[in-house]
Short mmCIF file of C-alpha atoms and ligand atoms in Angstrom, two decimals:
data_model
loop_
_atom_site.label_atom_id
_atom_site.label_comp_id
_atom_site.label_asym_id
_atom_site.label_seq_id
_atom_site.Cartn_x
_atom_site.Cartn_y
_atom_site.Cartn_z
CA MET A 677 8.18 42.65 21.41
CA ALA A 678 10.81 40.73 23.44
CA ALA A 679 13.33 43.57 23.06
CA THR A 680 10.74 46.17 24.13
CA ILE A 681 9.69 44.15 27.17
CA ALA A 682 13.36 43.71 28.13
CA ARG A 683 13.91 47.48 27.79
CA GLU A 684 10.83 48.19 29.93
CA LEU A 685 12.21 45.91 32.65
CA GLY A 686 15.86 46.91 32.32
CA CYS A 687 16.70 43.25 31.59
CA ASP A 688 19.08 41.65 29.11
CA PHE A 689 17.69 40.53 25.78
CA ALA A 690 18.93 37.71 23.56
CA GLY A 691 17.55 36.65 20.20
CA THR A 692 17.26 33.00 19.23
CA THR A 693 18.72 31.89 15.93
CA VAL A 694 16.57 29.20 14.37
CA HIS A 695 18.06 27.01 11.66
CA ARG A 696 15.86 24.71 9.60
CA PHE A 697 17.68 21.76 8.06
CA PRO A 698 16.69 20.61 4.55
CA ASP A 699 14.89 17.60 6.06
CA GLY A 700 12.63 19.88 8.15
CA GLU A 701 14.41 19.44 11.49
CA THR A 702 15.25 22.48 13.63
CA SER A 703 18.37 23.65 15.43
CA LEU A 704 18.49 26.64 17.81
CA ARG A 705 21.22 28.88 19.18
CA ILE A 706 21.14 31.43 21.97
CA ALA A 707 24.47 33.26 22.07
CA LYS A 708 24.23 34.49 25.66
CA GLU A 709 25.27 33.25 29.09
CA LEU A 710 22.03 31.99 30.71
CA GLY A 711 23.44 30.25 33.82
CA GLY A 712 21.34 30.93 36.94
CA ARG A 713 19.05 33.44 35.22
CA ASP A 714 15.25 33.61 35.12
CA ILE A 715 14.29 33.51 31.45
CA ALA A 716 11.14 34.76 29.71
CA ILE A 717 10.67 33.43 26.19
CA VAL A 718 8.43 35.76 24.16
CA CYS A 719 6.43 34.11 21.40
CA ALA A 720 3.04 35.07 19.94
CA LEU A 721 1.27 31.80 19.24
CA ASP A 722 -0.53 32.63 16.01
CA GLN A 723 0.12 29.79 13.50
CA PRO A 724 0.99 27.71 16.59
CA ASP A 725 1.74 24.40 14.92
CA GLU A 726 4.50 25.98 12.82
CA LYS A 727 6.12 27.43 15.96
CA LEU A 728 5.58 24.75 18.56
CA ALA A 729 8.63 22.52 17.99
CA ALA A 730 11.05 25.49 18.02
CA LEU A 731 9.33 26.92 21.10
CA LEU A 732 9.61 23.70 23.11
CA PHE A 733 13.21 23.24 21.97
CA ALA A 734 13.95 26.83 23.06
CA ALA A 735 12.65 26.08 26.56
CA ALA A 736 14.75 22.90 26.69
CA LEU A 737 17.82 24.77 25.43
CA CYS A 738 17.45 27.47 28.12
CA ARG A 739 17.36 24.80 30.84
CA ASP A 740 20.29 23.01 29.19
CA LEU A 741 22.27 26.27 29.33
CA GLY A 742 21.62 26.53 33.06
CA ALA A 743 18.56 28.84 33.34
CA ALA A 744 17.10 29.02 36.86
CA SER A 745 13.55 29.16 35.46
CA VAL A 746 11.91 29.42 32.03
CA GLY A 747 8.61 31.22 31.53
CA LEU A 748 6.56 31.95 28.45
CA VAL A 749 5.16 35.32 27.40
CA ALA A 750 2.59 34.44 24.73
CA PRO A 751 0.78 37.72 23.93
CA TYR A 752 -1.67 35.63 21.89
CA LEU A 753 -2.42 32.23 23.40
CA ALA A 754 -3.54 29.72 20.78
CA TYR A 755 -5.95 26.80 21.04
CA MET A 756 -8.25 28.36 23.64
CA ARG A 757 -11.31 28.08 21.38
CA GLN A 758 -11.21 24.27 21.14
CA ASP A 759 -12.48 24.07 24.68
CA MET A 760 -14.96 21.18 24.50
CA ARG A 761 -15.71 18.02 22.54
CA PHE A 762 -18.19 19.38 19.97
CA ASN A 763 -18.55 15.98 18.21
CA PRO A 764 -17.93 12.43 19.47
CA GLY A 765 -14.28 11.46 19.22
CA GLU A 766 -13.06 15.05 18.78
CA SER A 767 -9.97 16.40 20.57
CA VAL A 768 -10.24 19.02 23.33
CA THR A 769 -7.02 20.71 22.23
CA ALA A 770 -7.29 23.63 24.67
CA ARG A 771 -6.58 21.14 27.45
CA TYR A 772 -3.84 19.22 25.61
CA PHE A 773 -2.09 22.43 24.63
CA ALA A 774 -2.28 23.70 28.22
CA HIS A 775 -0.78 20.42 29.43
CA LEU A 776 2.05 20.67 26.89
CA LEU A 777 2.96 24.23 27.88
CA SER A 778 2.53 23.51 31.60
CA THR A 779 5.04 20.66 31.43
CA ASN A 780 7.64 22.71 29.54
CA PHE A 781 7.44 26.14 31.18
CA ASP A 782 7.51 27.40 34.79
CA TRP A 783 4.96 30.19 34.23
CA LEU A 784 2.80 31.82 31.59
CA VAL A 785 1.92 35.44 30.81
CA THR A 786 -0.61 36.20 28.10
CA ALA A 787 -3.15 38.85 27.07
CA ASP A 788 -6.90 38.27 27.04
CA PRO A 789 -7.04 34.51 26.50
CA HIS A 790 -10.31 33.31 24.97
CA LEU A 791 -12.02 32.22 28.19
CA HIS A 792 -15.45 30.88 27.38
CA ARG A 793 -16.40 27.39 28.47
CA ILE A 794 -13.04 27.22 30.27
CA ALA A 795 -13.60 29.86 32.93
CA THR A 796 -10.05 30.52 34.13
CA LEU A 797 -6.54 29.84 32.88
CA GLU A 798 -5.81 28.11 36.19
CA SER A 799 -8.41 25.46 35.45
CA VAL A 800 -6.30 24.13 32.54
CA TYR A 801 -2.78 25.50 33.14
CA THR A 802 -1.04 23.93 36.10
CA ILE A 803 1.73 26.58 36.23
CA PRO A 804 1.33 30.15 37.58
CA ALA A 805 -0.48 32.08 34.82
CA LEU A 806 -1.29 35.77 34.47
CA ALA A 807 -3.57 37.33 31.87
CA VAL A 808 -3.10 40.99 30.97
CA ARG A 809 -6.37 42.81 30.16
CA ALA A 810 -6.46 44.76 26.90
CA ALA A 811 -9.64 46.64 27.90
CA PRO A 812 -7.90 49.64 29.59
CA ALA A 813 -5.70 50.27 26.52
CA ILE A 814 -8.68 49.81 24.15
CA GLY A 815 -10.83 52.13 26.29
CA GLU A 816 -8.10 54.77 26.19
CA TRP A 817 -7.73 54.42 22.41
CA ILE A 818 -11.47 54.93 21.97
CA ARG A 819 -11.48 57.98 24.26
CA HIS A 820 -8.75 59.59 22.17
CA ASN A 821 -9.91 58.57 18.70
CA VAL A 822 -13.70 58.14 18.56
CA GLU A 823 -16.33 60.79 18.99
CA ASN A 824 -19.57 59.64 20.61
CA PRO A 825 -18.86 55.88 20.47
CA GLY A 826 -21.54 53.15 20.76
CA LEU A 827 -19.99 49.71 21.31
CA VAL A 828 -21.14 46.38 19.85
CA GLY A 829 -20.05 42.87 20.87
CA PRO A 830 -20.80 40.13 18.32
CA ASP A 831 -21.48 37.26 20.73
CA ALA A 832 -21.96 36.25 24.37
CA GLU A 833 -18.22 35.69 24.93
CA SER A 834 -17.46 39.26 23.87
CA ARG A 835 -19.53 40.68 26.74
CA GLN A 836 -16.52 40.41 29.09
CA TRP A 837 -14.42 42.68 26.81
CA VAL A 838 -17.12 44.98 25.47
CA GLY A 839 -18.70 45.57 28.89
CA GLU A 840 -15.38 46.56 30.47
CA VAL A 841 -14.29 48.74 27.54
CA ALA A 842 -17.71 50.46 27.55
CA ARG A 843 -17.36 51.25 31.25
CA LEU A 844 -13.84 52.61 30.77
CA ALA A 845 -14.75 54.62 27.66
CA GLY A 846 -18.01 55.83 29.22
CA ALA A 847 -19.98 54.55 26.20
CA PRO A 848 -23.26 52.59 25.76
CA PHE A 849 -22.97 49.01 24.48
CA LEU A 850 -24.96 46.04 23.25
CA VAL A 851 -24.08 42.38 22.78
CA LEU A 852 -25.47 40.37 19.84
CA GLU A 853 -26.09 36.64 19.58
CA LYS A 854 -23.93 34.67 17.17
CA THR A 855 -24.50 31.23 15.67
CA ARG A 856 -21.52 29.55 14.02
CA HIS A 857 -22.45 27.19 11.18
CA GLY A 858 -18.88 26.41 10.06
CA ASP A 859 -15.27 27.70 10.18
CA ALA A 860 -16.13 30.66 7.92
CA ASP A 861 -19.89 30.81 8.22
CA VAL A 862 -21.61 32.74 11.02
CA SER A 863 -24.93 34.48 11.49
CA VAL A 864 -25.70 37.15 14.07
CA SER A 865 -28.99 38.15 15.66
CA SER A 866 -30.36 41.56 14.72
CA PRO A 867 -32.11 43.09 17.71
CA ASP A 868 -33.49 46.57 17.55
CA PHE A 869 -30.41 48.76 17.83
CA ASP A 870 -31.57 51.90 16.09
CA TRP A 871 -30.02 54.00 18.89
CA LEU A 872 -26.65 53.13 17.37
CA ARG A 873 -27.49 55.45 14.45
CA GLN A 874 -26.79 58.40 16.77
CA CYS A 875 -23.28 57.08 17.63
CA THR A 876 -20.04 56.05 15.93
CA PRO A 877 -20.43 52.25 16.05
CA VAL A 878 -17.36 50.44 17.43
CA ILE A 879 -17.44 46.65 17.05
CA ILE A 880 -15.14 44.87 19.51
CA ASP A 881 -14.04 41.23 19.52
CA ASP A 882 -11.13 39.34 21.03
CA ILE A 883 -10.03 37.39 17.93
CA ALA A 884 -10.41 38.02 14.20
CA SER A 885 -9.52 34.84 12.35
CA THR A 886 -11.51 34.41 9.11
CA GLY A 887 -12.96 37.85 9.90
CA LYS A 888 -16.46 36.50 9.18
CA THR A 889 -17.81 37.45 12.59
CA LEU A 890 -16.77 41.09 12.25
CA GLU A 891 -17.74 41.20 8.58
CA THR A 892 -21.27 39.99 9.37
CA VAL A 893 -21.69 42.58 12.14
CA VAL A 894 -20.26 45.38 9.97
CA ARG A 895 -22.84 44.65 7.24
CA MET A 896 -25.65 44.52 9.80
CA VAL A 897 -24.62 47.80 11.45
CA ASP A 898 -24.24 49.42 8.02
CA GLU A 899 -27.87 48.64 7.24
CA ILE A 900 -29.19 50.93 9.97
CA GLY A 901 -27.49 53.92 8.29
CA GLY A 902 -25.41 56.40 10.28
CA ALA A 903 -21.64 56.42 10.58
CA ARG A 904 -19.55 53.55 9.18
CA PRO A 905 -18.35 51.26 11.98
CA ILE A 906 -14.87 50.96 13.43
CA CYS A 907 -13.64 47.43 14.31
CA ILE A 908 -11.28 46.76 17.21
CA VAL A 909 -9.79 43.33 17.92
CA VAL A 910 -7.30 42.20 20.50
CA HIS A 911 -5.71 39.40 18.45
CA ALA A 912 -5.42 40.17 14.73
CA LEU A 913 -5.01 36.73 13.17
CA PHE A 914 -6.74 37.79 9.92
CA VAL A 915 -6.13 34.64 7.88
CA ASN A 916 -5.80 34.90 4.07
CA ASP A 917 -7.68 37.95 2.73
CA ALA A 918 -9.78 38.47 5.91
CA PHE A 919 -8.45 41.97 6.55
CA ASP A 920 -9.19 43.26 3.04
CA ARG A 921 -12.64 41.65 3.04
CA LEU A 922 -13.46 43.42 6.30
CA ARG A 923 -12.47 46.78 4.87
CA MET A 924 -14.51 46.08 1.74
CA ALA A 925 -17.53 45.08 3.84
CA GLY A 926 -17.67 48.70 5.04
CA ALA A 927 -15.46 49.03 8.13
CA ALA A 928 -14.27 52.64 8.34
CA ARG A 929 -11.19 51.59 10.29
CA VAL A 930 -9.79 48.31 11.65
CA VAL A 931 -7.56 48.54 14.70
CA SER A 932 -5.87 45.85 16.79
CA CYS A 933 -3.66 45.33 19.82
CA ASN A 934 -0.10 44.26 19.03
CA THR A 935 -0.38 40.74 20.45
CA VAL A 936 0.03 39.43 16.89
CA GLU A 937 2.13 41.52 14.51
CA HIS A 938 -0.21 43.05 11.91
CA ALA A 939 -0.63 46.23 9.85
CA SER A 940 -3.67 47.13 12.00
CA ASN A 941 -1.67 47.26 15.29
CA GLU A 942 -2.37 50.60 16.98
CA ILE A 943 -2.88 49.62 20.61
CA PHE A 944 0.29 48.58 22.41
CA LEU A 945 0.47 46.21 25.37
CA GLU A 946 4.20 45.78 26.06
CA ARG A 947 4.04 47.77 29.29
CA ASP A 948 1.32 45.53 30.74
CA LEU A 949 3.07 42.38 29.54
CA ALA A 950 6.32 43.66 31.08
CA SER A 951 4.69 44.25 34.51
CA ALA A 952 3.15 40.78 34.47
CA THR A 953 6.53 39.29 33.51
CA TRP A 954 8.17 41.18 36.38
CA GLU A 955 5.61 39.71 38.76
CA MET A 956 6.45 36.21 37.52
CA PHE A 957 10.19 36.81 37.95
CA GLY A 958 9.35 37.82 41.52
CA GLN A 959 7.35 34.62 42.08
CA MET A 960 10.27 32.51 40.82
CA ALA A 961 12.69 34.27 43.17
CA LYS A 962 10.30 33.76 46.11
CA ARG A 963 9.87 30.08 45.24
CA ARG A 964 13.66 29.62 45.26
CA SER A 965 14.12 31.36 48.58
CA ALA A 966 11.28 29.29 50.11
CA ILE A 967 12.97 26.08 48.87
CA SER A 968 16.42 27.12 50.13
CA GLY A 969 14.82 27.94 53.48
C1 R5P B 1050 -15.08 33.35 19.13
O1 R5P B 1050 -16.04 33.13 19.80
C2 R5P B 1050 -14.27 34.61 19.16
O2 R5P B 1050 -14.66 35.45 20.20
C3 R5P B 1050 -14.33 35.33 17.83
O3 R5P B 1050 -15.62 35.86 17.64
C4 R5P B 1050 -14.01 34.39 16.70
O4 R5P B 1050 -12.82 33.72 16.98
C5 R5P B 1050 -13.87 35.14 15.39
O5 R5P B 1050 -13.58 34.21 14.39
P1 R5P B 1050 -13.76 34.59 12.88
O6 R5P B 1050 -12.96 35.81 12.61
O7 R5P B 1050 -13.24 33.39 12.14
O8 R5P B 1050 -15.22 34.79 12.64
#
């Protein structure tokens, strides 16, 4: 992803060598001259806790090697779902994570962050932040690959994605109501959606983690008869056997954007991420010229 974004922008690319010592500590090396350059570190934040130390060290190393600015391109931005204190004494990690990244990076570019109770990235991130929308690429994929689509969103949050994709794909849509009972236990309302029998059902969600949300909707849609549904997700986390379970539940096809590397990646967002990165490089240059007068 980093190499492709660099190619899109005509920028240099450098890999980071990560060495793990036997005691679990980490050492990094970037074998490139970074002095005076604006740097974009590209890191998808699935399994974030495993990556966080190396990521923060990478930002520190870039500054240490003389970078003019250090931004983060996180195609998948973790921790956005822990956006309120659900039980007394519980952490609101979306805010803590935002604070951590905001203090270590100069800017952030991501794709479709899970904005629900937190309405905008700016309300938690104190650095310039840009979110690329996956809807245009998803809409285009549907137009080229699905005949007579009817779109389904599993829950209220999904309306923002499903509504926009429906408009772009020129397809009807409906949004269900989801209740989450536990990490891997959800139920979904079943309104009258018999009209979907005339279409190819396309279920769209931003994140598939345990896959339970999509699995539940696939089974429900299957019950009305008609064509088997297609599932599209932006961020394919698919923990453990979630992907196989979804296929076995009756999904005809499961497709994702490439914000997290996965076998289902068929919708590619590097171009959009590259333009957003370019905009951030521009902002950094402007900030410097404003400071130098
Ligand atoms: C949450 O509201 C998101 O939009 C997704 O619906 C959710 O993250 C999916 O999680 P899972 O795959 O574990 O059901």
